[in-house]
Coordinates of C-alpha atoms in Angstrom, one line a residue:
Chain H
M48 CA -19.9 -9.5 10.5
T49 CA -19.8 -8.0 7.0
G50 CA -16.9 -6.2 5.4
A51 CA -18.8 -2.9 6.0
D52 CA -19.0 -3.8 9.7
F53 CA -15.2 -4.4 9.8
I54 CA -14.6 -1.0 8.1
G55 CA -17.1 0.8 10.2
F56 CA -15.8 -0.6 13.5
A57 CA -12.2 0.2 12.4
W58 CA -13.3 3.6 11.5
T59 CA -14.7 4.4 14.9
A60 CA -11.3 3.4 16.4
L61 CA -9.2 5.5 13.9
S62 CA -11.4 8.6 14.1
R63 CA -11.2 8.5 17.9
Q64 CA -7.4 8.8 17.7
R65 CA -7.2 11.6 15.2
R66 CA -3.7 12.8 15.8
R67 CA -2.2 9.4 15.9
T68 CA -4.1 8.3 12.8
F69 CA -3.0 11.4 11.0
L70 CA 0.7 11.0 11.9
S71 CA 0.8 7.4 10.7
L72 CA -1.1 8.3 7.6
I73 CA 1.5 10.9 6.8
G74 CA 4.2 8.3 6.7
V75 CA 2.4 6.3 4.1
T76 CA 1.3 9.4 2.2
V77 CA 4.9 10.7 1.8
G78 CA 6.2 7.3 0.8
V79 CA 3.5 6.9 -1.9
A80 CA 3.9 10.5 -3.1
A81 CA 7.7 9.8 -3.5
V82 CA 7.0 6.7 -5.6
I83 CA 4.6 8.6 -7.8
L84 CA 6.9 11.6 -8.2
L85 CA 10.0 9.5 -8.9
T86 CA 8.3 7.2 -11.4
A87 CA 6.8 10.2 -13.1
L88 CA 10.2 11.7 -13.5
G89 CA 11.6 8.4 -14.9
E90 CA 8.6 8.0 -17.2
G91 CA 9.0 11.7 -18.3
A92 CA 12.6 11.0 -19.2
R93 CA 11.5 7.9 -21.2
I94 CA 8.8 9.8 -23.1
Y95 CA 11.2 12.7 -23.7
V96 CA 13.9 10.4 -25.2
S97 CA 11.4 8.5 -27.4
Q98 CA 10.0 11.8 -28.7
Q99 CA 13.6 12.7 -29.6
F100 CA 13.9 9.5 -31.6
E101 CA 10.6 10.1 -33.2
A102 CA 11.7 13.5 -34.3
L103 CA 14.4 11.7 -36.3
G104 CA 12.1 9.6 -38.3
K105 CA 11.3 6.1 -37.4
N106 CA 12.5 4.2 -40.5
L107 CA 16.2 5.0 -40.1
I108 CA 19.1 2.5 -40.3
I109 CA 22.6 3.3 -39.2
V110 CA 25.7 1.4 -40.3
M111 CA 29.0 1.9 -38.5
P112 CA 32.4 0.3 -38.9
G113 CA 33.5 -2.3 -36.4
K114 CA 31.5 -5.0 -34.7
N115 CA 30.7 -4.1 -31.2
E116 CA 28.6 -7.0 -30.5
T117 CA 30.5 -9.6 -28.5
T118 CA 30.1 -13.0 -30.0
G119 CA 31.5 -16.1 -28.4
F120 CA 33.8 -16.8 -31.4
S121 CA 35.1 -13.7 -33.0
G122 CA 36.7 -15.7 -35.9
V123 CA 39.4 -13.7 -37.7
G124 CA 40.7 -11.0 -35.5
G125 CA 42.3 -7.7 -36.6
A126 CA 41.1 -4.3 -37.5
P127 CA 37.8 -4.1 -39.3
N128 CA 37.7 -3.0 -42.9
D129 CA 36.9 0.6 -43.6
L130 CA 33.4 1.6 -44.4
T131 CA 34.1 3.3 -47.7
L132 CA 32.2 5.6 -50.1
E133 CA 32.2 2.6 -52.5
D134 CA 30.3 0.6 -49.9
A135 CA 27.8 3.4 -49.6
E136 CA 27.4 3.6 -53.4
A137 CA 27.0 -0.2 -53.6
L138 CA 24.3 -0.2 -50.9
A139 CA 22.4 2.6 -52.6
R140 CA 22.5 0.7 -55.9
Q141 CA 21.8 -2.8 -54.7
V142 CA 19.4 -2.5 -51.8
T143 CA 16.3 -1.4 -53.6
Q144 CA 14.2 -0.9 -50.5
I145 CA 16.4 2.0 -49.4
R146 CA 14.7 5.3 -50.1
E147 CA 17.6 7.6 -49.2
L148 CA 21.2 6.9 -48.2
A149 CA 23.7 9.3 -46.8
P150 CA 27.4 8.6 -45.9
V151 CA 28.7 10.6 -42.9
T152 CA 32.1 11.7 -41.8
I153 CA 32.7 13.8 -38.7
G154 CA 35.5 16.0 -37.6
E155 CA 36.2 19.2 -35.7
S156 CA 37.9 22.3 -37.0
L157 CA 38.3 26.0 -36.5
I158 CA 35.8 27.8 -38.7
A159 CA 36.8 31.4 -39.6
H160 CA 35.4 34.3 -41.5
Q161 CA 37.5 37.4 -41.5
E162 CA 38.4 38.0 -37.8
R163 CA 35.7 35.8 -36.4
R164 CA 36.5 32.2 -35.7
R165 CA 34.9 29.4 -33.8
R166 CA 35.5 25.7 -33.2
S167 CA 32.8 23.5 -34.6
T168 CA 31.8 20.0 -35.6
V169 CA 32.1 19.5 -39.3
L170 CA 29.8 17.0 -40.8
G171 CA 30.6 15.5 -44.2
T172 CA 27.6 14.1 -46.0
T173 CA 25.5 14.3 -49.1
E174 CA 22.3 15.9 -50.3
A175 CA 20.3 12.9 -49.1
M176 CA 20.9 13.8 -45.4
K177 CA 18.4 16.7 -45.9
S178 CA 15.4 14.4 -46.2
I179 CA 16.8 11.7 -43.9
R180 CA 17.1 14.1 -41.0
G181 CA 14.3 16.4 -42.0
L182 CA 16.7 19.4 -42.3
R183 CA 15.3 22.7 -43.4
V184 CA 17.3 25.5 -45.0
S185 CA 16.5 29.1 -44.1
M186 CA 18.9 30.8 -46.6
G187 CA 20.5 29.6 -49.8
R188 CA 20.4 25.9 -50.5
F189 CA 21.6 22.5 -49.1
L190 CA 24.4 20.5 -50.5
P191 CA 24.2 19.9 -54.3
E192 CA 23.1 16.6 -55.8
G193 CA 25.6 14.5 -57.6
A194 CA 28.0 11.7 -57.2
M195 CA 29.2 11.0 -53.6
D196 CA 32.9 11.4 -54.5
R197 CA 32.4 15.0 -55.8
G198 CA 34.2 17.1 -53.2
D199 CA 33.0 20.6 -54.0
A200 CA 34.3 23.5 -51.8
V201 CA 30.9 24.3 -50.4
A202 CA 29.5 24.5 -46.9
V203 CA 26.1 24.7 -45.2
L204 CA 26.2 26.4 -41.8
G205 CA 24.1 25.7 -38.7
A206 CA 22.0 28.6 -37.6
D207 CA 24.1 29.6 -34.5
I208 CA 27.4 29.3 -36.4
A209 CA 26.1 31.5 -39.2
S210 CA 24.9 34.2 -36.9
E211 CA 28.1 34.1 -34.8
L212 CA 30.4 34.4 -37.9
F213 CA 28.3 36.8 -39.9
G214 CA 26.2 38.7 -37.5
N215 CA 23.6 40.5 -39.5
T216 CA 25.4 40.2 -42.9
F217 CA 24.1 37.8 -45.5
P218 CA 26.3 34.7 -45.4
V219 CA 25.4 32.9 -48.6
G220 CA 28.2 33.3 -51.2
K221 CA 30.8 34.4 -48.6
V222 CA 34.0 32.4 -48.1
V223 CA 34.8 30.7 -44.8
R224 CA 37.9 28.8 -43.8
I225 CA 37.5 25.4 -42.3
G226 CA 41.0 24.8 -40.9
D227 CA 43.2 25.7 -43.9
W228 CA 40.5 24.9 -46.5
R229 CA 38.7 27.7 -48.1
T230 CA 35.1 27.1 -49.0
R231 CA 32.0 29.0 -50.0
V232 CA 28.9 29.2 -47.9
I233 CA 25.9 28.0 -50.0
G234 CA 23.2 27.8 -47.4
V235 CA 22.2 28.2 -43.7
L236 CA 20.1 25.7 -41.8
E237 CA 17.0 26.7 -39.9
S238 CA 17.3 26.4 -36.2
Q239 CA 16.7 22.7 -35.4
G240 CA 17.9 22.1 -31.9
T241 CA 19.6 19.0 -30.7
Q242 CA 19.1 15.6 -32.3
M243 CA 20.8 12.5 -31.0
G244 CA 23.3 14.5 -28.9
L245 CA 24.4 16.6 -31.9
D246 CA 23.4 20.3 -31.8
L247 CA 22.5 20.9 -35.5
D248 CA 22.7 24.7 -34.9
E249 CA 26.4 24.4 -34.2
V250 CA 27.5 22.3 -37.1
V251 CA 29.0 23.0 -40.5
I252 CA 27.9 20.6 -43.3
I253 CA 30.2 19.9 -46.2
P254 CA 30.2 17.3 -49.0
V255 CA 31.3 13.9 -47.8
A256 CA 34.3 13.5 -50.2
S257 CA 35.6 16.9 -49.0
G258 CA 35.2 15.8 -45.4
M259 CA 37.2 12.6 -46.0
R260 CA 40.0 14.6 -47.7
L261 CA 39.9 17.4 -45.1
Y262 CA 40.4 14.9 -42.2
N263 CA 42.5 12.4 -44.2
R264 CA 40.0 9.6 -43.5
T265 CA 39.7 6.4 -45.4
S266 CA 36.6 5.2 -43.5
L267 CA 33.2 6.7 -43.1
F268 CA 31.9 7.5 -39.7
R269 CA 28.4 6.2 -40.4
I270 CA 26.1 5.4 -43.3
M271 CA 22.6 6.4 -42.7
A272 CA 19.7 5.0 -44.7
S273 CA 16.0 5.4 -44.6
A274 CA 13.7 2.6 -45.7
R275 CA 10.9 3.2 -48.2
H276 CA 8.4 1.8 -45.7
H277 CA 8.6 1.4 -42.0
G278 CA 7.7 -2.3 -42.5
D279 CA 10.8 -2.7 -44.7
L280 CA 13.2 -1.8 -41.9
E281 CA 14.2 -5.4 -41.1
V282 CA 14.5 -6.4 -44.8
V283 CA 16.7 -3.3 -45.4
R284 CA 18.8 -4.2 -42.4
R285 CA 19.2 -7.8 -43.6
R286 CA 20.0 -6.7 -47.2
I287 CA 22.6 -4.2 -46.0
T288 CA 24.2 -6.8 -43.9
E289 CA 24.3 -9.3 -46.9
V290 CA 25.7 -6.7 -49.3
L291 CA 28.4 -5.5 -47.0
T292 CA 29.4 -8.9 -45.7
D293 CA 29.8 -9.9 -49.3
R294 CA 32.0 -6.9 -50.0
H295 CA 34.1 -7.2 -46.8
E296 CA 34.1 -11.0 -46.7
E297 CA 33.2 -10.8 -43.0
E298 CA 30.7 -9.0 -40.8
D299 CA 33.0 -6.3 -39.5
F300 CA 30.4 -3.6 -39.1
T301 CA 27.3 -2.9 -37.0
C302 CA 23.9 -2.2 -38.5
I303 CA 21.3 -0.9 -36.2
S304 CA 17.8 0.5 -36.8
E305 CA 16.6 3.6 -35.0
D306 CA 13.9 1.4 -33.6
S307 CA 16.2 -0.8 -31.8
V308 CA 18.2 2.1 -30.3
A309 CA 15.0 3.8 -29.2
G310 CA 13.8 0.4 -27.8
A311 CA 17.0 0.0 -25.9
F312 CA 16.8 3.5 -24.4
S313 CA 13.2 2.9 -23.6
Q314 CA 14.0 -0.3 -21.8
I315 CA 16.9 1.3 -19.9
L316 CA 14.7 4.1 -18.7
T317 CA 11.8 1.9 -17.8
A318 CA 14.2 -0.2 -15.7
L319 CA 15.5 3.0 -14.2
T320 CA 12.0 4.1 -13.4
A321 CA 11.2 0.8 -11.8
A322 CA 14.4 1.1 -9.7
L323 CA 13.5 4.6 -8.6
G324 CA 10.0 3.4 -7.7
G325 CA 11.5 0.4 -5.9
I326 CA 13.8 2.7 -3.8
A327 CA 10.9 4.9 -3.0
A328 CA 8.8 1.9 -2.1
I329 CA 11.4 1.2 0.7
S330 CA 10.1 4.3 2.4
L331 CA 6.7 2.7 2.3
S332 CA 7.9 -0.3 4.3
V333 CA 9.3 2.2 6.8
A334 CA 5.9 3.7 7.1
G335 CA 4.6 0.2 7.5
I336 CA 6.8 -0.3 10.5
G337 CA 5.3 2.9 11.9
I338 CA 1.9 1.5 11.4
M339 CA 2.8 -1.8 13.1
N340 CA 4.0 0.2 16.2
L341 CA 0.8 2.2 16.2
M342 CA -1.3 -1.0 16.0
L343 CA 0.7 -2.6 18.8
V344 CA 0.1 0.3 21.0
S345 CA -3.6 0.3 20.0
V346 CA -4.0 -3.4 20.8
S347 CA -2.3 -3.0 24.1
E348 CA -4.5 0.0 25.0
R349 CA -7.6 -1.8 23.9
T350 CA -6.9 -5.1 25.7
P351 CA -10.1 -4.9 27.7
E352 CA -12.1 -4.3 24.5
V353 CA -10.6 -7.4 23.0
G354 CA -11.6 -9.3 26.1
L355 CA -15.1 -7.9 25.9
L356 CA -15.4 -8.8 22.2
K357 CA -14.4 -12.3 23.1
A358 CA -16.9 -12.5 25.9
L359 CA -19.6 -11.2 23.5
G360 CA -18.8 -14.1 21.2
A361 CA -16.3 -12.7 18.7
T362 CA -14.5 -15.4 16.8
R363 CA -10.7 -15.4 16.2
F364 CA -11.3 -14.4 12.7
Q365 CA -13.4 -11.4 13.7
I366 CA -10.8 -10.2 16.2
L367 CA -8.1 -10.6 13.6
G368 CA -10.3 -8.8 11.0
V369 CA -11.0 -5.9 13.3
F370 CA -7.3 -5.0 13.8
L371 CA -6.2 -6.0 10.3
T372 CA -8.9 -3.8 8.8
E373 CA -7.5 -0.9 10.8
A374 CA -4.0 -1.4 9.5
I375 CA -5.2 -1.8 5.9
L376 CA -7.4 1.3 6.2
L377 CA -4.4 3.3 7.4
T378 CA -2.1 2.2 4.6
T379 CA -4.7 2.3 1.8
G380 CA -6.0 5.6 3.0
G381 CA -2.5 6.9 3.2
A382 CA -1.8 5.5 -0.3
I383 CA -4.8 7.3 -1.8
L384 CA -3.7 10.6 -0.2
G385 CA -0.2 9.9 -1.4
V386 CA -1.4 9.4 -5.0
C387 CA -3.2 12.7 -4.8
L388 CA -0.2 14.5 -3.3
G389 CA 2.2 12.9 -5.8
W390 CA 0.0 13.9 -8.7
L391 CA -0.1 17.4 -7.4
L392 CA 3.7 17.5 -7.1
V393 CA 4.0 16.2 -10.7
Q394 CA 1.7 19.0 -11.9
V395 CA 4.0 21.5 -10.1
L396 CA 7.0 19.9 -11.7
V397 CA 5.4 20.0 -15.2
A398 CA 4.5 23.7 -14.6
V399 CA 8.1 24.5 -13.7
Y400 CA 9.8 22.3 -16.4
P401 CA 7.3 22.1 -19.3
T402 CA 9.8 20.3 -21.6
L403 CA 9.8 17.2 -19.4
P404 CA 6.6 15.3 -20.0
A405 CA 6.5 13.9 -16.5
T406 CA 3.6 11.7 -15.8
P407 CA 3.2 8.9 -13.3
P408 CA 2.8 5.6 -15.2
L409 CA -0.4 3.7 -14.4
W410 CA 1.6 0.6 -13.4
A411 CA 3.3 2.6 -10.8
I412 CA 0.1 3.9 -9.3
A413 CA -1.4 0.4 -9.3
M414 CA 1.8 -1.1 -7.8
V415 CA 2.0 1.5 -5.1
V416 CA -1.6 1.1 -4.0
A417 CA -1.2 -2.7 -4.0
T418 CA 2.0 -2.4 -2.1
A419 CA 0.4 -0.2 0.5
F420 CA -2.5 -2.7 0.9
A421 CA 0.0 -5.5 1.2
T422 CA 2.0 -3.5 3.7
G423 CA -1.1 -3.0 5.8
I424 CA -1.7 -6.8 5.8
F425 CA 1.9 -7.6 6.5
F426 CA 2.5 -5.1 9.3
G427 CA -1.0 -5.4 10.6
L428 CA -0.8 -9.1 11.0
L429 CA 1.5 -9.2 14.0
P430 CA -0.5 -6.8 16.2
A431 CA -3.8 -8.4 15.1
R432 CA -2.4 -11.8 16.0
R433 CA -1.4 -10.5 19.3
A434 CA -5.0 -9.3 19.9
T435 CA -6.4 -12.6 18.8
D436 CA -4.1 -14.6 21.2
L437 CA -5.1 -12.5 24.2
D438 CA -6.6 -14.4 27.1
P439 CA -10.2 -13.1 27.5
V440 CA -10.2 -13.4 31.3
A441 CA -6.9 -11.6 31.8
S442 CA -7.9 -9.0 29.2
L443 CA -11.2 -8.2 30.9
A444 CA -9.5 -8.0 34.3
R445 CA -7.1 -5.3 33.0
R446 CA -8.2 -1.7 33.4
Chain A
M813 CA -28.7 -26.2 32.4
I814 CA -25.3 -25.9 33.9
E815 CA -23.7 -29.2 35.2
L816 CA -20.3 -29.0 36.8
S817 CA -18.7 -32.2 38.0
G818 CA -15.3 -32.3 39.7
V819 CA -14.3 -29.1 38.0
G820 CA -10.9 -27.7 38.9
R821 CA -8.9 -24.8 37.5
A822 CA -5.2 -24.7 38.1
Y823 CA -2.7 -22.0 37.0
E824 CA 1.0 -22.2 37.0
V825 CA 2.5 -19.0 38.4
G826 CA 6.2 -18.8 38.6
G827 CA 6.6 -22.6 38.8
E828 CA 4.0 -22.9 41.5
V829 CA 0.6 -24.4 40.8
L830 CA -2.2 -22.3 42.0
H831 CA -5.7 -23.9 42.4
A832 CA -8.4 -21.3 41.7
L833 CA -11.0 -24.1 41.7
R834 CA -10.9 -27.5 43.2
D835 CA -13.4 -30.3 42.6
V836 CA -16.5 -28.2 42.2
D837 CA -19.7 -30.2 41.7
E838 CA -22.8 -28.1 41.1
T839 CA -25.9 -28.1 38.9
I840 CA -27.8 -25.0 38.1
D841 CA -31.2 -25.4 36.5
S842 CA -32.7 -23.2 33.9
G843 CA -34.4 -20.1 35.5
D844 CA -32.4 -20.5 38.7
Y845 CA -31.1 -17.5 40.6
V846 CA -27.8 -18.2 42.3
A847 CA -25.4 -15.9 44.2
L848 CA -21.7 -16.8 44.6
M849 CA -20.2 -15.4 47.8
G850 CA -16.9 -15.7 49.4
P851 CA -13.7 -13.8 50.2
S852 CA -11.4 -12.4 47.5
G853 CA -9.5 -15.2 45.8
S854 CA -12.0 -17.8 46.7
G855 CA -12.6 -18.7 43.1
K856 CA -16.0 -17.0 42.5
S857 CA -15.0 -15.1 39.4
T858 CA -13.1 -18.1 38.0
L859 CA -16.2 -20.2 38.5
L860 CA -18.3 -17.6 36.7
N861 CA -15.8 -17.4 33.8
V862 CA -15.8 -21.2 33.5
M863 CA -19.6 -21.2 33.4
G864 CA -19.4 -18.5 30.7
C865 CA -17.0 -20.6 28.6
L866 CA -14.4 -17.8 28.9
D867 CA -12.1 -20.0 30.9
Q868 CA -11.6 -23.7 30.6
P869 CA -11.4 -26.2 33.5
T870 CA -8.1 -28.0 33.8
S871 CA -9.9 -31.0 35.4
G872 CA -13.5 -32.3 35.6
T873 CA -16.2 -31.8 33.1
Y874 CA -18.6 -28.9 32.4
R875 CA -21.8 -29.7 30.5
L876 CA -23.9 -26.8 29.2
D877 CA -27.3 -27.9 28.2
G878 CA -26.0 -31.4 27.9
R879 CA -23.1 -30.5 25.7
E880 CA -19.6 -31.2 27.0
V881 CA -17.8 -27.8 26.8
G882 CA -14.3 -29.2 26.9
S883 CA -14.7 -30.9 23.5
L884 CA -15.7 -27.6 21.7
T885 CA -13.3 -25.8 19.4
E886 CA -12.5 -22.1 20.0
D887 CA -15.0 -21.0 17.3
E888 CA -17.7 -23.2 18.8
L889 CA -17.1 -21.7 22.2
S890 CA -17.5 -18.2 20.6
E891 CA -20.8 -19.4 19.2
V892 CA -21.9 -20.6 22.6
R893 CA -21.0 -17.3 24.2
R894 CA -22.7 -15.4 21.5
H895 CA -26.0 -17.2 21.7
K896 CA -26.4 -18.7 25.2
I897 CA -24.5 -16.5 27.6
G898 CA -24.7 -12.8 28.6
F899 CA -22.0 -11.2 30.7
V900 CA -22.4 -8.2 33.0
F901 CA -19.2 -6.8 34.6
Q902 CA -18.4 -4.7 37.6
S903 CA -16.7 -2.1 35.4
F904 CA -19.5 -2.2 32.7
H905 CA -17.0 -2.7 29.8
L906 CA -18.7 -0.4 27.4
I907 CA -16.6 0.6 24.5
P908 CA -16.0 4.3 25.1
R909 CA -16.0 5.5 21.5
L910 CA -19.4 3.9 20.7
S911 CA -22.8 5.3 21.7
A912 CA -25.1 3.4 24.0
V913 CA -27.2 2.0 21.1
E914 CA -24.0 1.0 19.3
N915 CA -22.7 -0.8 22.4
V916 CA -26.0 -2.7 22.7
A917 CA -25.9 -3.6 19.0
L918 CA -22.3 -5.0 19.2
P919 CA -23.3 -8.7 19.9
M920 CA -25.7 -8.5 16.9
M921 CA -22.9 -7.2 14.7
L922 CA -20.7 -10.2 15.7
A923 CA -23.6 -12.5 15.0
G924 CA -24.2 -11.0 11.5
V925 CA -27.6 -9.4 12.1
S926 CA -28.5 -6.8 9.5
V927 CA -27.7 -3.1 10.2
A928 CA -31.4 -2.0 10.2
E929 CA -32.5 -4.7 12.5
R930 CA -29.6 -4.2 14.8
R931 CA -30.5 -0.6 15.5
K932 CA -34.2 -1.4 15.8
R933 CA -33.6 -4.2 18.3
A934 CA -31.0 -2.2 20.2
L935 CA -33.3 0.8 20.6
E936 CA -36.1 -1.6 21.9
A937 CA -33.7 -3.1 24.4
L938 CA -32.7 0.4 25.6
E939 CA -36.4 1.2 26.0
T940 CA -36.8 -1.9 28.1
V941 CA -34.1 -0.7 30.5
G942 CA -35.5 2.8 30.5
L943 CA -32.7 4.5 28.6
A944 CA -34.3 5.2 25.2
K945 CA -33.4 8.9 25.5
R946 CA -29.7 8.0 26.2
A947 CA -29.4 6.0 23.0
D948 CA -26.9 8.3 21.3
H949 CA -24.9 9.2 24.4
R950 CA -21.4 8.0 24.8
P951 CA -20.5 6.0 28.0
N952 CA -18.7 9.0 29.5
E953 CA -21.9 11.0 29.1
I954 CA -24.1 8.8 31.3
S955 CA -24.0 7.8 35.0
G956 CA -22.7 4.5 36.3
G957 CA -26.1 3.1 36.9
E958 CA -27.2 4.0 33.4
A959 CA -24.0 2.5 32.0
Q960 CA -24.7 -0.8 33.8
R961 CA -28.2 -0.9 32.4
V962 CA -26.8 -0.3 28.9
A963 CA -24.5 -3.3 29.6
I964 CA -27.4 -5.4 30.7
A965 CA -29.3 -4.5 27.6
R966 CA -26.2 -5.6 25.6
A967 CA -25.9 -8.8 27.6
T968 CA -29.5 -9.8 26.9
I969 CA -29.8 -8.6 23.3
M970 CA -29.1 -12.0 21.8
R971 CA -31.7 -13.5 24.2
P972 CA -29.3 -15.8 26.0
A973 CA -30.4 -18.5 28.5
I974 CA -27.9 -17.6 31.1
L975 CA -26.9 -14.2 32.5
L976 CA -23.6 -14.1 34.4
A977 CA -23.0 -11.0 36.5
D978 CA -19.7 -10.3 38.2
E979 CA -20.2 -7.8 41.1
P980 CA -22.8 -5.9 38.9
T981 CA -23.4 -3.3 41.7
G982 CA -19.8 -3.1 42.9
N983 CA -19.2 0.3 41.3
L984 CA -22.6 1.8 42.0
D985 CA -24.2 3.8 44.7
S986 CA -27.0 2.0 46.6
A987 CA -29.8 3.7 44.6
S988 CA -28.5 2.8 41.2
G989 CA -27.5 -0.6 42.5
A990 CA -31.0 -1.2 43.6
T991 CA -32.3 -0.3 40.1
V992 CA -29.8 -2.7 38.5
V993 CA -30.7 -5.5 40.8
A994 CA -34.4 -5.0 40.1
L995 CA -33.7 -5.2 36.4
L996 CA -31.7 -8.4 36.8
E997 CA -34.4 -10.0 38.9
E998 CA -37.0 -9.0 36.4
L999 CA -35.1 -10.8 33.7
N1000 CA -34.8 -13.8 36.0
A1001 CA -38.5 -13.7 36.6
Q1002 CA -38.9 -14.0 32.8
G1003 CA -37.0 -17.3 32.9
L1004 CA -33.4 -16.2 32.5
T1005 CA -30.9 -18.2 34.6
L1006 CA -29.1 -15.6 36.7
V1007 CA -25.7 -16.2 38.4
V1008 CA -24.4 -13.3 40.4
V1009 CA -21.0 -12.9 42.1
T1010 CA -21.2 -10.5 45.0
H1011 CA -19.6 -9.4 48.2
D1012 CA -22.8 -7.9 49.5
P1013 CA -24.8 -10.3 51.8
N1014 CA -27.9 -8.3 51.3
M1015 CA -27.8 -8.8 47.6
A1016 CA -26.9 -12.5 47.9
A1017 CA -29.8 -12.9 50.3
R1018 CA -32.2 -12.0 47.4
A1019 CA -31.1 -15.1 45.4
K1020 CA -32.9 -18.4 45.5
R1021 CA -29.7 -20.1 46.4
V1022 CA -26.4 -18.9 47.8
L1023 CA -23.1 -20.8 47.2
L1024 CA -20.4 -19.9 49.7
M1025 CA -16.9 -20.4 48.4
R1026 CA -13.5 -20.6 50.0
D1027 CA -10.1 -21.7 48.6
G1028 CA -11.6 -22.7 45.3
R1029 CA -14.3 -25.0 46.8
I1030 CA -18.0 -24.6 47.4
V1031 CA -18.1 -24.9 51.2
N1032 CA -21.7 -24.2 51.9
R1033 CA -25.0 -24.0 50.0
I1034 CA -27.9 -22.2 51.7
A1035 CA -31.2 -20.8 50.5
G1036 CA -31.4 -17.1 50.0
S1037 CA -34.3 -16.9 52.4
E1038 CA -32.2 -18.5 55.1
L1039 CA -29.4 -16.0 54.7
S1040 CA -32.0 -13.2 54.7
E1041 CA -33.3 -14.4 58.1
T1042 CA -29.7 -14.7 59.5
L1043 CA -29.1 -11.1 58.4
H1044 CA -32.3 -9.9 59.8
R1045 CA -31.6 -11.6 63.1
S1046 CA -28.1 -10.0 63.4
K1047 CA -29.5 -6.6 62.6
V1048 CA -32.0 -7.1 65.4
L1049 CA -29.2 -8.1 67.7
E1050 CA -27.2 -5.1 66.8
A1051 CA -30.1 -2.8 67.4
T1052 CA -30.7 -4.3 70.8
P1053 CA -28.8 -2.5 73.5

């Protein structure tokens, strides 16, 4: 008996019981479609996030005060040293592989122009931020070049802030109040959208020294640096760590590359996707139990047939194969239908939410089809064994 | 050749031991035509199943063509059933979802004969039993007599040495029954060993030998011709006022 014989024989049995076959197929189909859809969502989220990171530029390094890695031995305790403008200047000077470096402070203030006012995030930084973040200016200019500690009274407005405070009037050259501090608008950003959770259309950018004075800060919020070459990223990270450790006499800061953040996000979302897929796969095993029931009924109904096959000289293996093939055909057939249905649902989803690049990962498709196959074997085995163990004489006698 | 010596078959039912066969000694030569007769529960069918290697004796030995059946593994028994034995049942046991030709081809599928040859041989076999035009009909689309002839074609498709028939005409009217019996006897005439379980003395009387069974034992062996004479005489007596 060849494989084609097993499939052909199983097919005659399944096609004879159309409604029953269809109903148990649906169980598997829905389970598989759920796996495809959920993993596609997870994968879509992962791709979306990594696209966001790519929008920032890949060769970015971020230094922040404080060590948030837990090491077994923390050594000297106490508050970390400030991350100062001098640190930033030292890094820019000493780490030659850095292309651009921008210190960052952050605060929140009421921004006012005449009667219009609005609460907004205020970012203190330098001219270098423009190229690091790929910012574009629609009117006027970005922050002026010059020493980091120059705290001019100038501001660059995000696109939304500018239109809310000034409406249709031209903002460049006008005076705005940031809290109590009067400053002159020198430029407006192009609409950029959200990057790293910060809506750049809603920020006000001022020189970093002004920012530290305005919020009475002694420490920077971040230092951002871009490497000359993507391959230098690790070297830059090591050099920054060396220079700062030397200046602070301990490693009381955290230095991360955009790559590692993106990698961590990607890992988290992949794990999440796998978890979603796993949960959906549970519904597959439920479908498997349905198939086991169907097969048990089928074996019981076809007891005389089993007896006949034995009388005609079928081996144990052949009887087992006949029923196992039926179960596997059901689950694998259901899986193939489910992949099609899932793919269709994903297309609908993408049509409705075009920003989410939802696509079922190949590993999920392979996994779900393999799982369905294994489910068929696993849940088909018990009924098939029951058929194999039937006594031929008693089976033939039953009508 | 079938050699049974001291064959018994005991079942345990609810703690009680039931003897379906007791101490059966019998030899059936190749080409023989044997009828098994006896009341219900006398062990006819059990004996037939033991001969067909579907059932195993619990005592005694059964040698088929010199080979001790009790020592065979389950897969070897399947092999024996596939190649040496053909079964014909009272209720035909055709698979309802398969056409006549597919039912006939079934043993060849189990034996691993190629698809093309299967169909060719199955069609030839149907031709032999006079059902070539019914080849693609399902069992529910043909008469009982036709179904039994399909079953006979299936039982003989692997060219077995022994054909075992359990009440082959039990579900048929007398006309179809006669056709089936004629077919079986024709096969026997070609050299096939034929063992028939029957209730019908007229059918048993056609066999070369008749084994009368009671309570799991063979209680009498008579020639078919002898039974035939007895039947004839009783008919004459009945007819005499």
